[in-house]
Amino acid sequence: MSTSSLVNEELQPSPTPAPPRPVFAVAMVGLVFAVVVSLVMVKAVLMLRHFNHDGPVSTTVGVILVVLTLYAWYPAAKALGAGQQRASLLSQDQLVPSRRIAARGREDALIAMGYAAAGLIVALLLIIVLAKDGGVATTFFALHPIRLSFNQVIHAFWINIWVACVSEVLVLILGLVVAIVRMLPGRAGAPLRMIAMVYCDIFRAIPAIVVIMLIVFGLPLTGVRFFQTMPLTWLGIIALTLTYSAYVSEVYRAGLASIHPSQSAAARSLGLSYTQTLRTVLVPQAVRRVIPPLLNDFISLQKDTALLSVAAISEALLVAKLWEAQLFNLSPIALVAAFFIIITIPQARFVDYLIDRDAARRAGK
Amino acid sequence: MAFLEIDGVHKSYGHHEVLKGVTLNVERHEVVCLIGASGSGKSTLLRCVNALEDIQDGVIRIDGDTVTGAGVDLNALRRDVGIVFQSYNLFPHMSVLENIMLAPMRVGGVKKREALERAERLLESVGMEDKAKSYPDMLSGGQQQRVAIVRALAMQPRVMLLDEITAALDPELVGDVLEIVRELAHGGLTMLLATHEMGFAKEVASQVCFLDAGSILERGSAQDIFENPREERTQQFLSRVVKSGRL
């Protein structure tokens, strides 16, 4: 026995083994839930077949969906079996094995519930889309209007992409400049810091749609020849750049502030000037850190190119709205939504890849 | 006139006075060790010498030039004064070579080829030539600290400040780093170092200063300080160090 007063039996009594946790009830809930979900799915599939006039495709899809929901029955049944085994082991006083079986059984029951819940969500979505004799489907996903408008909408969408790309390059530059100006040191920098702060405050306060209207309609009215001859799209780019540089400068600023002061001290101690320290040590590290939030703002910017439709710039949404008015159907606008989804997802994955690569390189893998 | 003169330096953070009139002279080729408890002002003193902190009163001169107060070209001063930190502070986005070559090329105006040659030679002398292309995060603490020393040496400073450079290292890595410092001391580089490695201080120091609460309480040769400390605070500090098995 230990003689130290820091360790003794009263303070640290040896534990008594816990009894196995119950399994049967939770397994039963899992099984009932799985069965109910399969029934709901059968109902959804019947609606799908009806909407599709009992076509072979809908029949095949329906059968696959129902079979998939049956998969949740399997872990539920396993959990029930585990419940029985637990009881028999416990009656033989085999505490540890029965505890192990019980843990596995509860895990299986949870798996059944998870799969069943996913199935339920799919079934309910299907039912919503097909309700009122396919009301949702014909409103948003009607094939005929999509086919008619597709060509024009996709051409107009190039304008969105072009505007987004040009604005993003400009925002990257202007945002960084504003961020650096806001962090200028000393009294000499004070007036400039003030101006940069006012700029950020103002352009983060005004809604993007208002900035677009003011700039695209307003600048040509000022009588300045440069703006009168400027294409509308470029005015739109100016508006988006002004709005988003204010946001992005904050992102950069957070990134710069997150670099530990010791990095700056190390650079300055080697004799590097403030500017050299910024350029070679702080900005490169800050930019790497802010790539994910930066991309977040860029995705937001890309979406806001649709706002240019209020300024009569013939981008995708404006063209889709013309088709919508002509066909009395929202599907062309849903098509625009689909385009935005398609360009956004690869970017998100690309950033994940960049982050992983940077981490791997620095860890030497 | 001493090479590095620290004369009556006061430093406060707000109302908290960290240095209360420190006076210390370091002759050319001398190695001065600062010892003392955490918070006694060792690191702050070193950072003041390199003007990483501004001081409220007093004067610091290097080779007769005043380096404190207004109108001093800090970037020029720092070219002559190298500092190595406890936490290495290598630039994580640059390879070892880039870390070393940055300042000579940007500040010293050295040509790339010459900077590269100098960097490779220095890396070789600390046994790190095979890590030239590695990034700091791929290196052990001891390797990073050796690179940090080389990075400071690449500017060919006239005085080196070492701020508890082995305090963050695993025990078995301390030796490699101290070996380099020993070599520098024997080579005649003027150094001012804050350290907790009493054995090492005993070995290399030509002068040991015991700092307590922002002032130098006792100074003398390593033998004087470690064998016959006169001040009670010094005796207490050293007996605590002995108790923790560090001397």
Short mmCIF file of N, CA and C in Angstrom, two decimals, chain B residues 21-159:
data_model
loop_
_atom_site.label_atom_id
_atom_site.label_comp_id
_atom_site.label_asym_id
_atom_site.label_seq_id
_atom_site.Cartn_x
_atom_site.Cartn_y
_atom_site.Cartn_z
N GLY B 21 16.19 50.78 -14.07
CA GLY B 21 17.52 51.36 -14.10
C GLY B 21 18.62 50.32 -14.19
N VAL B 22 18.69 49.64 -15.33
CA VAL B 22 19.71 48.61 -15.52
C VAL B 22 20.94 49.23 -16.18
N THR B 23 22.09 48.99 -15.61
CA THR B 23 23.35 49.47 -16.19
C THR B 23 24.26 48.27 -16.38
N LEU B 24 24.80 48.13 -17.59
CA LEU B 24 25.59 46.93 -17.90
C LEU B 24 26.50 47.24 -19.07
N ASN B 25 27.76 46.90 -18.95
CA ASN B 25 28.70 47.09 -20.07
C ASN B 25 29.18 45.74 -20.57
N VAL B 26 29.20 45.59 -21.87
CA VAL B 26 29.71 44.36 -22.47
C VAL B 26 30.88 44.74 -23.36
N GLU B 27 32.04 44.20 -23.04
CA GLU B 27 33.22 44.50 -23.86
C GLU B 27 33.21 43.64 -25.11
N ARG B 28 34.02 44.06 -26.09
CA ARG B 28 34.17 43.27 -27.30
C ARG B 28 34.67 41.85 -26.95
N HIS B 29 34.15 40.86 -27.62
CA HIS B 29 34.50 39.45 -27.44
C HIS B 29 34.11 38.91 -26.07
N GLU B 30 33.26 39.63 -25.37
CA GLU B 30 32.86 39.16 -24.05
C GLU B 30 31.54 38.40 -24.16
N VAL B 31 31.36 37.42 -23.28
CA VAL B 31 30.09 36.71 -23.21
C VAL B 31 29.48 36.97 -21.85
N VAL B 32 28.33 37.66 -21.85
CA VAL B 32 27.69 38.01 -20.59
C VAL B 32 26.40 37.22 -20.44
N CYS B 33 26.25 36.52 -19.31
CA CYS B 33 25.04 35.74 -19.08
C CYS B 33 24.14 36.47 -18.09
N LEU B 34 22.86 36.54 -18.42
CA LEU B 34 21.87 37.08 -17.50
C LEU B 34 21.13 35.91 -16.89
N ILE B 35 21.12 35.82 -15.57
CA ILE B 35 20.33 34.77 -14.93
C ILE B 35 19.32 35.44 -14.01
N GLY B 36 18.33 34.68 -13.60
CA GLY B 36 17.29 35.25 -12.74
C GLY B 36 15.97 34.55 -13.01
N ALA B 37 15.03 34.73 -12.08
CA ALA B 37 13.75 34.05 -12.19
C ALA B 37 12.95 34.58 -13.38
N SER B 38 11.90 33.83 -13.77
CA SER B 38 11.00 34.31 -14.81
C SER B 38 10.38 35.62 -14.35
N GLY B 39 10.31 36.59 -15.26
CA GLY B 39 9.71 37.86 -14.90
C GLY B 39 10.67 38.84 -14.28
N SER B 40 11.96 38.47 -14.22
CA SER B 40 12.92 39.39 -13.61
C SER B 40 13.39 40.45 -14.61
N GLY B 41 13.05 40.27 -15.89
CA GLY B 41 13.37 41.31 -16.88
C GLY B 41 14.47 40.94 -17.85
N LYS B 42 14.92 39.68 -17.84
CA LYS B 42 16.01 39.28 -18.73
C LYS B 42 15.64 39.47 -20.20
N SER B 43 14.50 38.89 -20.59
CA SER B 43 14.08 38.97 -21.99
C SER B 43 13.81 40.41 -22.40
N THR B 44 13.16 41.15 -21.51
CA THR B 44 12.84 42.53 -21.84
C THR B 44 14.11 43.33 -22.10
N LEU B 45 15.14 43.09 -21.29
CA LEU B 45 16.40 43.80 -21.47
C LEU B 45 16.98 43.52 -22.86
N LEU B 46 16.97 42.23 -23.26
CA LEU B 46 17.50 41.88 -24.58
C LEU B 46 16.68 42.54 -25.68
N ARG B 47 15.35 42.52 -25.52
CA ARG B 47 14.49 43.11 -26.56
C ARG B 47 14.70 44.62 -26.64
N CYS B 48 15.06 45.23 -25.53
CA CYS B 48 15.34 46.68 -25.56
C CYS B 48 16.61 46.97 -26.33
N VAL B 49 17.62 46.11 -26.13
CA VAL B 49 18.89 46.33 -26.83
C VAL B 49 18.67 46.28 -28.34
N ASN B 50 17.74 45.42 -28.78
CA ASN B 50 17.46 45.30 -30.20
C ASN B 50 16.35 46.26 -30.63
N ALA B 51 15.94 47.14 -29.72
CA ALA B 51 14.90 48.13 -30.02
C ALA B 51 13.57 47.50 -30.44
N LEU B 52 13.35 46.24 -30.02
CA LEU B 52 12.03 45.67 -30.25
C LEU B 52 11.05 46.25 -29.24
N GLU B 53 11.60 46.78 -28.13
CA GLU B 53 10.79 47.51 -27.15
C GLU B 53 11.42 48.89 -27.02
N ASP B 54 10.57 49.92 -26.87
CA ASP B 54 11.17 51.23 -26.62
C ASP B 54 11.35 51.41 -25.11
N ILE B 55 12.30 52.24 -24.74
CA ILE B 55 12.58 52.40 -23.31
C ILE B 55 12.16 53.80 -22.87
N GLN B 56 11.83 53.93 -21.59
CA GLN B 56 11.32 55.20 -21.09
C GLN B 56 12.45 56.12 -20.63
N ASP B 57 13.55 55.52 -20.19
CA ASP B 57 14.65 56.35 -19.70
C ASP B 57 15.94 55.58 -19.83
N GLY B 58 17.04 56.31 -19.94
CA GLY B 58 18.34 55.67 -20.06
C GLY B 58 18.83 55.69 -21.49
N VAL B 59 19.98 55.08 -21.70
CA VAL B 59 20.62 55.15 -23.01
C VAL B 59 21.28 53.81 -23.29
N ILE B 60 21.22 53.38 -24.54
CA ILE B 60 21.95 52.17 -24.96
C ILE B 60 22.88 52.59 -26.10
N ARG B 61 24.16 52.24 -25.99
CA ARG B 61 25.12 52.60 -27.04
C ARG B 61 25.79 51.33 -27.55
N ILE B 62 25.95 51.27 -28.85
CA ILE B 62 26.71 50.16 -29.43
C ILE B 62 27.89 50.77 -30.16
N ASP B 63 29.08 50.42 -29.73
CA ASP B 63 30.29 50.94 -30.34
C ASP B 63 30.28 52.47 -30.37
N GLY B 64 29.74 53.06 -29.30
CA GLY B 64 29.74 54.51 -29.21
C GLY B 64 28.52 55.18 -29.82
N ASP B 65 27.75 54.45 -30.67
CA ASP B 65 26.56 55.05 -31.28
C ASP B 65 25.34 54.84 -30.39
N THR B 66 24.63 55.92 -30.13
CA THR B 66 23.39 55.78 -29.36
C THR B 66 22.34 55.12 -30.23
N VAL B 67 21.67 54.10 -29.68
CA VAL B 67 20.70 53.39 -30.49
C VAL B 67 19.29 53.54 -29.94
N THR B 68 19.14 54.39 -28.92
CA THR B 68 17.80 54.57 -28.37
C THR B 68 17.35 56.00 -28.62
N GLY B 69 16.07 56.25 -28.43
CA GLY B 69 15.52 57.58 -28.61
C GLY B 69 15.17 57.86 -30.06
N ALA B 70 14.72 59.09 -30.31
CA ALA B 70 14.25 59.44 -31.65
C ALA B 70 15.41 59.60 -32.61
N GLY B 71 15.13 59.45 -33.88
CA GLY B 71 16.11 59.73 -34.91
C GLY B 71 17.13 58.64 -35.13
N VAL B 72 16.90 57.47 -34.57
CA VAL B 72 17.85 56.38 -34.77
C VAL B 72 17.36 55.50 -35.92
N ASP B 73 18.27 55.15 -36.80
CA ASP B 73 17.91 54.24 -37.90
C ASP B 73 17.88 52.81 -37.36
N LEU B 74 16.67 52.41 -36.94
CA LEU B 74 16.55 51.11 -36.28
C LEU B 74 16.94 49.98 -37.20
N ASN B 75 16.60 50.10 -38.48
CA ASN B 75 16.92 49.00 -39.39
C ASN B 75 18.42 48.82 -39.52
N ALA B 76 19.15 49.93 -39.47
CA ALA B 76 20.61 49.84 -39.53
C ALA B 76 21.16 49.22 -38.26
N LEU B 77 20.59 49.63 -37.12
CA LEU B 77 21.03 49.08 -35.84
C LEU B 77 20.85 47.57 -35.83
N ARG B 78 19.65 47.14 -36.26
CA ARG B 78 19.34 45.72 -36.13
C ARG B 78 20.20 44.86 -37.03
N ARG B 79 20.75 45.47 -38.10
CA ARG B 79 21.67 44.74 -38.95
C ARG B 79 22.90 44.28 -38.15
N ASP B 80 23.28 45.10 -37.16
CA ASP B 80 24.49 44.80 -36.39
C ASP B 80 24.21 43.92 -35.17
N VAL B 81 22.95 43.82 -34.81
CA VAL B 81 22.58 43.10 -33.58
C VAL B 81 21.69 41.93 -33.96
N GLY B 82 22.18 40.72 -33.74
CA GLY B 82 21.36 39.55 -34.03
C GLY B 82 20.66 39.10 -32.76
N ILE B 83 19.44 38.58 -32.90
CA ILE B 83 18.76 38.05 -31.72
C ILE B 83 18.16 36.69 -32.06
N VAL B 84 18.26 35.77 -31.11
CA VAL B 84 17.64 34.45 -31.28
C VAL B 84 16.65 34.29 -30.13
N PHE B 85 15.43 33.86 -30.48
CA PHE B 85 14.35 33.82 -29.49
C PHE B 85 14.16 32.41 -28.93
N GLN B 86 13.51 32.36 -27.78
CA GLN B 86 13.19 31.08 -27.16
C GLN B 86 12.32 30.21 -28.08
N SER B 87 11.37 30.86 -28.78
CA SER B 87 10.41 30.10 -29.60
C SER B 87 10.82 30.06 -31.06
N TYR B 88 12.10 30.16 -31.36
CA TYR B 88 12.70 30.07 -32.71
C TYR B 88 12.20 31.15 -33.66
N ASN B 89 10.84 31.27 -33.80
CA ASN B 89 10.25 32.27 -34.69
C ASN B 89 10.78 32.20 -36.12
N LEU B 90 10.97 30.99 -36.64
CA LEU B 90 11.29 30.87 -38.06
C LEU B 90 10.04 31.23 -38.86
N PHE B 91 10.24 31.60 -40.13
CA PHE B 91 9.09 31.92 -40.97
C PHE B 91 8.55 30.62 -41.56
N PRO B 92 7.33 30.20 -41.17
CA PRO B 92 6.86 28.86 -41.53
C PRO B 92 6.59 28.68 -43.02
N HIS B 93 6.39 29.79 -43.75
CA HIS B 93 6.06 29.65 -45.18
C HIS B 93 7.31 29.64 -46.05
N MET B 94 8.48 29.68 -45.43
CA MET B 94 9.72 29.68 -46.21
C MET B 94 10.56 28.46 -45.85
N SER B 95 11.31 27.95 -46.82
CA SER B 95 12.21 26.84 -46.53
C SER B 95 13.36 27.34 -45.67
N VAL B 96 14.15 26.40 -45.16
CA VAL B 96 15.29 26.76 -44.32
C VAL B 96 16.20 27.76 -45.03
N LEU B 97 16.52 27.45 -46.29
CA LEU B 97 17.40 28.34 -47.05
C LEU B 97 16.80 29.72 -47.21
N GLU B 98 15.51 29.75 -47.54
CA GLU B 98 14.85 31.05 -47.74
C GLU B 98 14.83 31.86 -46.45
N ASN B 99 14.63 31.17 -45.33
CA ASN B 99 14.67 31.84 -44.04
C ASN B 99 16.02 32.53 -43.82
N ILE B 100 17.08 31.82 -44.19
CA ILE B 100 18.42 32.35 -43.92
C ILE B 100 18.79 33.45 -44.92
N MET B 101 18.36 33.26 -46.18
CA MET B 101 18.79 34.20 -47.23
C MET B 101 17.97 35.49 -47.27
N LEU B 102 16.81 35.48 -46.63
CA LEU B 102 15.90 36.62 -46.75
C LEU B 102 16.57 37.94 -46.37
N ALA B 103 17.09 38.00 -45.14
CA ALA B 103 17.63 39.29 -44.67
C ALA B 103 18.91 39.70 -45.41
N PRO B 104 19.88 38.80 -45.61
CA PRO B 104 21.06 39.24 -46.36
C PRO B 104 20.71 39.83 -47.73
N MET B 105 19.73 39.21 -48.42
CA MET B 105 19.39 39.70 -49.75
C MET B 105 18.58 40.99 -49.69
N ARG B 106 17.57 41.03 -48.81
CA ARG B 106 16.68 42.20 -48.77
C ARG B 106 17.29 43.38 -48.06
N VAL B 107 18.04 43.09 -46.99
CA VAL B 107 18.55 44.17 -46.15
C VAL B 107 20.02 44.44 -46.45
N GLY B 108 20.79 43.36 -46.55
CA GLY B 108 22.23 43.52 -46.73
C GLY B 108 22.63 43.80 -48.16
N GLY B 109 21.70 43.63 -49.10
CA GLY B 109 22.02 43.88 -50.50
C GLY B 109 23.00 42.87 -51.09
N VAL B 110 23.02 41.67 -50.50
CA VAL B 110 23.92 40.64 -50.99
C VAL B 110 23.31 39.97 -52.21
N LYS B 111 24.14 39.64 -53.19
CA LYS B 111 23.65 38.95 -54.39
C LYS B 111 23.15 37.55 -54.03
N LYS B 112 22.21 37.05 -54.82
CA LYS B 112 21.59 35.78 -54.48
C LYS B 112 22.62 34.65 -54.36
N ARG B 113 23.57 34.63 -55.31
CA ARG B 113 24.54 33.52 -55.29
C ARG B 113 25.40 33.55 -54.03
N GLU B 114 25.79 34.77 -53.69
CA GLU B 114 26.64 34.93 -52.50
C GLU B 114 25.86 34.54 -51.25
N ALA B 115 24.58 35.00 -51.20
CA ALA B 115 23.74 34.69 -50.04
C ALA B 115 23.56 33.18 -49.91
N LEU B 116 23.37 32.53 -51.05
CA LEU B 116 23.18 31.08 -51.05
C LEU B 116 24.43 30.38 -50.54
N GLU B 117 25.58 30.84 -51.05
CA GLU B 117 26.84 30.22 -50.61
C GLU B 117 27.03 30.37 -49.10
N ARG B 118 26.76 31.61 -48.63
CA ARG B 118 26.93 31.88 -47.21
C ARG B 118 25.98 31.00 -46.39
N ALA B 119 24.73 30.91 -46.83
CA ALA B 119 23.73 30.12 -46.10
C ALA B 119 24.14 28.66 -46.06
N GLU B 120 24.61 28.14 -47.20
CA GLU B 120 24.98 26.72 -47.24
C GLU B 120 26.19 26.44 -46.36
N ARG B 121 27.13 27.39 -46.37
CA ARG B 121 28.32 27.21 -45.55
C ARG B 121 27.93 27.17 -44.06
N LEU B 122 27.06 28.13 -43.68
CA LEU B 122 26.65 28.19 -42.28
C LEU B 122 25.87 26.93 -41.88
N LEU B 123 24.97 26.49 -42.77
CA LEU B 123 24.19 25.29 -42.47
C LEU B 123 25.11 24.10 -42.27
N GLU B 124 26.13 24.02 -43.12
CA GLU B 124 27.05 22.91 -43.01
C GLU B 124 27.78 22.94 -41.67
N SER B 125 28.14 24.14 -41.23
CA SER B 125 28.91 24.24 -39.99
C SER B 125 28.06 23.88 -38.78
N VAL B 126 26.72 23.89 -38.91
CA VAL B 126 25.90 23.42 -37.79
C VAL B 126 25.30 22.04 -38.09
N GLY B 127 25.81 21.40 -39.14
CA GLY B 127 25.39 20.03 -39.45
C GLY B 127 23.97 19.93 -39.95
N MET B 128 23.50 20.94 -40.70
CA MET B 128 22.10 20.92 -41.15
C MET B 128 22.01 21.03 -42.67
N GLU B 129 23.09 20.74 -43.39
CA GLU B 129 23.07 20.99 -44.83
C GLU B 129 22.01 20.15 -45.55
N ASP B 130 21.66 18.98 -44.97
CA ASP B 130 20.67 18.13 -45.64
C ASP B 130 19.24 18.64 -45.42
N LYS B 131 19.06 19.63 -44.56
CA LYS B 131 17.71 20.15 -44.31
C LYS B 131 17.45 21.47 -45.03
N ALA B 132 18.34 21.85 -45.94
CA ALA B 132 18.25 23.17 -46.56
C ALA B 132 16.89 23.42 -47.22
N LYS B 133 16.32 22.38 -47.82
CA LYS B 133 15.08 22.56 -48.56
C LYS B 133 13.84 22.31 -47.69
N SER B 134 14.05 21.90 -46.43
CA SER B 134 12.90 21.58 -45.57
C SER B 134 12.20 22.84 -45.10
N TYR B 135 10.97 22.65 -44.63
CA TYR B 135 10.24 23.77 -44.02
C TYR B 135 10.32 23.63 -42.49
N PRO B 136 10.23 24.76 -41.78
CA PRO B 136 10.42 24.71 -40.32
C PRO B 136 9.56 23.68 -39.61
N ASP B 137 8.29 23.51 -40.03
CA ASP B 137 7.42 22.57 -39.33
C ASP B 137 7.87 21.12 -39.46
N MET B 138 8.78 20.87 -40.41
CA MET B 138 9.26 19.49 -40.58
C MET B 138 10.45 19.20 -39.68
N LEU B 139 10.95 20.21 -38.97
CA LEU B 139 12.17 20.05 -38.19
C LEU B 139 11.86 19.91 -36.70
N SER B 140 12.77 19.28 -35.97
CA SER B 140 12.64 19.21 -34.52
C SER B 140 12.96 20.58 -33.93
N GLY B 141 12.65 20.76 -32.65
CA GLY B 141 12.91 22.05 -32.00
C GLY B 141 14.39 22.42 -32.06
N GLY B 142 15.26 21.43 -31.81
CA GLY B 142 16.68 21.70 -31.81
C GLY B 142 17.17 22.12 -33.19
N GLN B 143 16.63 21.44 -34.22
CA GLN B 143 17.01 21.81 -35.59
C GLN B 143 16.52 23.21 -35.93
N GLN B 144 15.26 23.52 -35.50
CA GLN B 144 14.74 24.85 -35.79
C GLN B 144 15.59 25.92 -35.11
N GLN B 145 16.01 25.64 -33.86
CA GLN B 145 16.78 26.65 -33.16
C GLN B 145 18.15 26.83 -33.81
N ARG B 146 18.72 25.74 -34.33
CA ARG B 146 20.01 25.88 -35.02
C ARG B 146 19.83 26.73 -36.27
N VAL B 147 18.71 26.51 -36.98
CA VAL B 147 18.47 27.35 -38.16
C VAL B 147 18.29 28.81 -37.76
N ALA B 148 17.60 29.04 -36.64
CA ALA B 148 17.38 30.42 -36.18
C ALA B 148 18.71 31.10 -35.87
N ILE B 149 19.63 30.34 -35.28
CA ILE B 149 20.95 30.92 -34.99
C ILE B 149 21.66 31.26 -36.29
N VAL B 150 21.59 30.32 -37.24
CA VAL B 150 22.24 30.56 -38.52
C VAL B 150 21.61 31.77 -39.22
N ARG B 151 20.29 31.90 -39.11
CA ARG B 151 19.61 33.02 -39.75
C ARG B 151 20.13 34.35 -39.19
N ALA B 152 20.34 34.39 -37.88
CA ALA B 152 20.86 35.62 -37.29
C ALA B 152 22.32 35.83 -37.70
N LEU B 153 23.10 34.73 -37.74
CA LEU B 153 24.53 34.85 -38.09
C LEU B 153 24.72 35.29 -39.53
N ALA B 154 23.77 34.95 -40.40
CA ALA B 154 23.92 35.26 -41.82
C ALA B 154 24.00 36.77 -42.05
N MET B 155 23.51 37.56 -41.11
CA MET B 155 23.62 39.01 -41.24
C MET B 155 24.96 39.52 -40.72
N GLN B 156 25.81 38.60 -40.27
CA GLN B 156 27.12 38.93 -39.72
C GLN B 156 27.03 40.03 -38.67
N PRO B 157 26.26 39.75 -37.60
CA PRO B 157 26.07 40.77 -36.57
C PRO B 157 27.34 40.96 -35.76
N ARG B 158 27.43 42.12 -35.13
CA ARG B 158 28.61 42.39 -34.30
C ARG B 158 28.35 41.97 -32.85
N VAL B 159 27.08 41.83 -32.51
CA VAL B 159 26.75 41.31 -31.19
C VAL B 159 25.50 40.43 -31.32
#
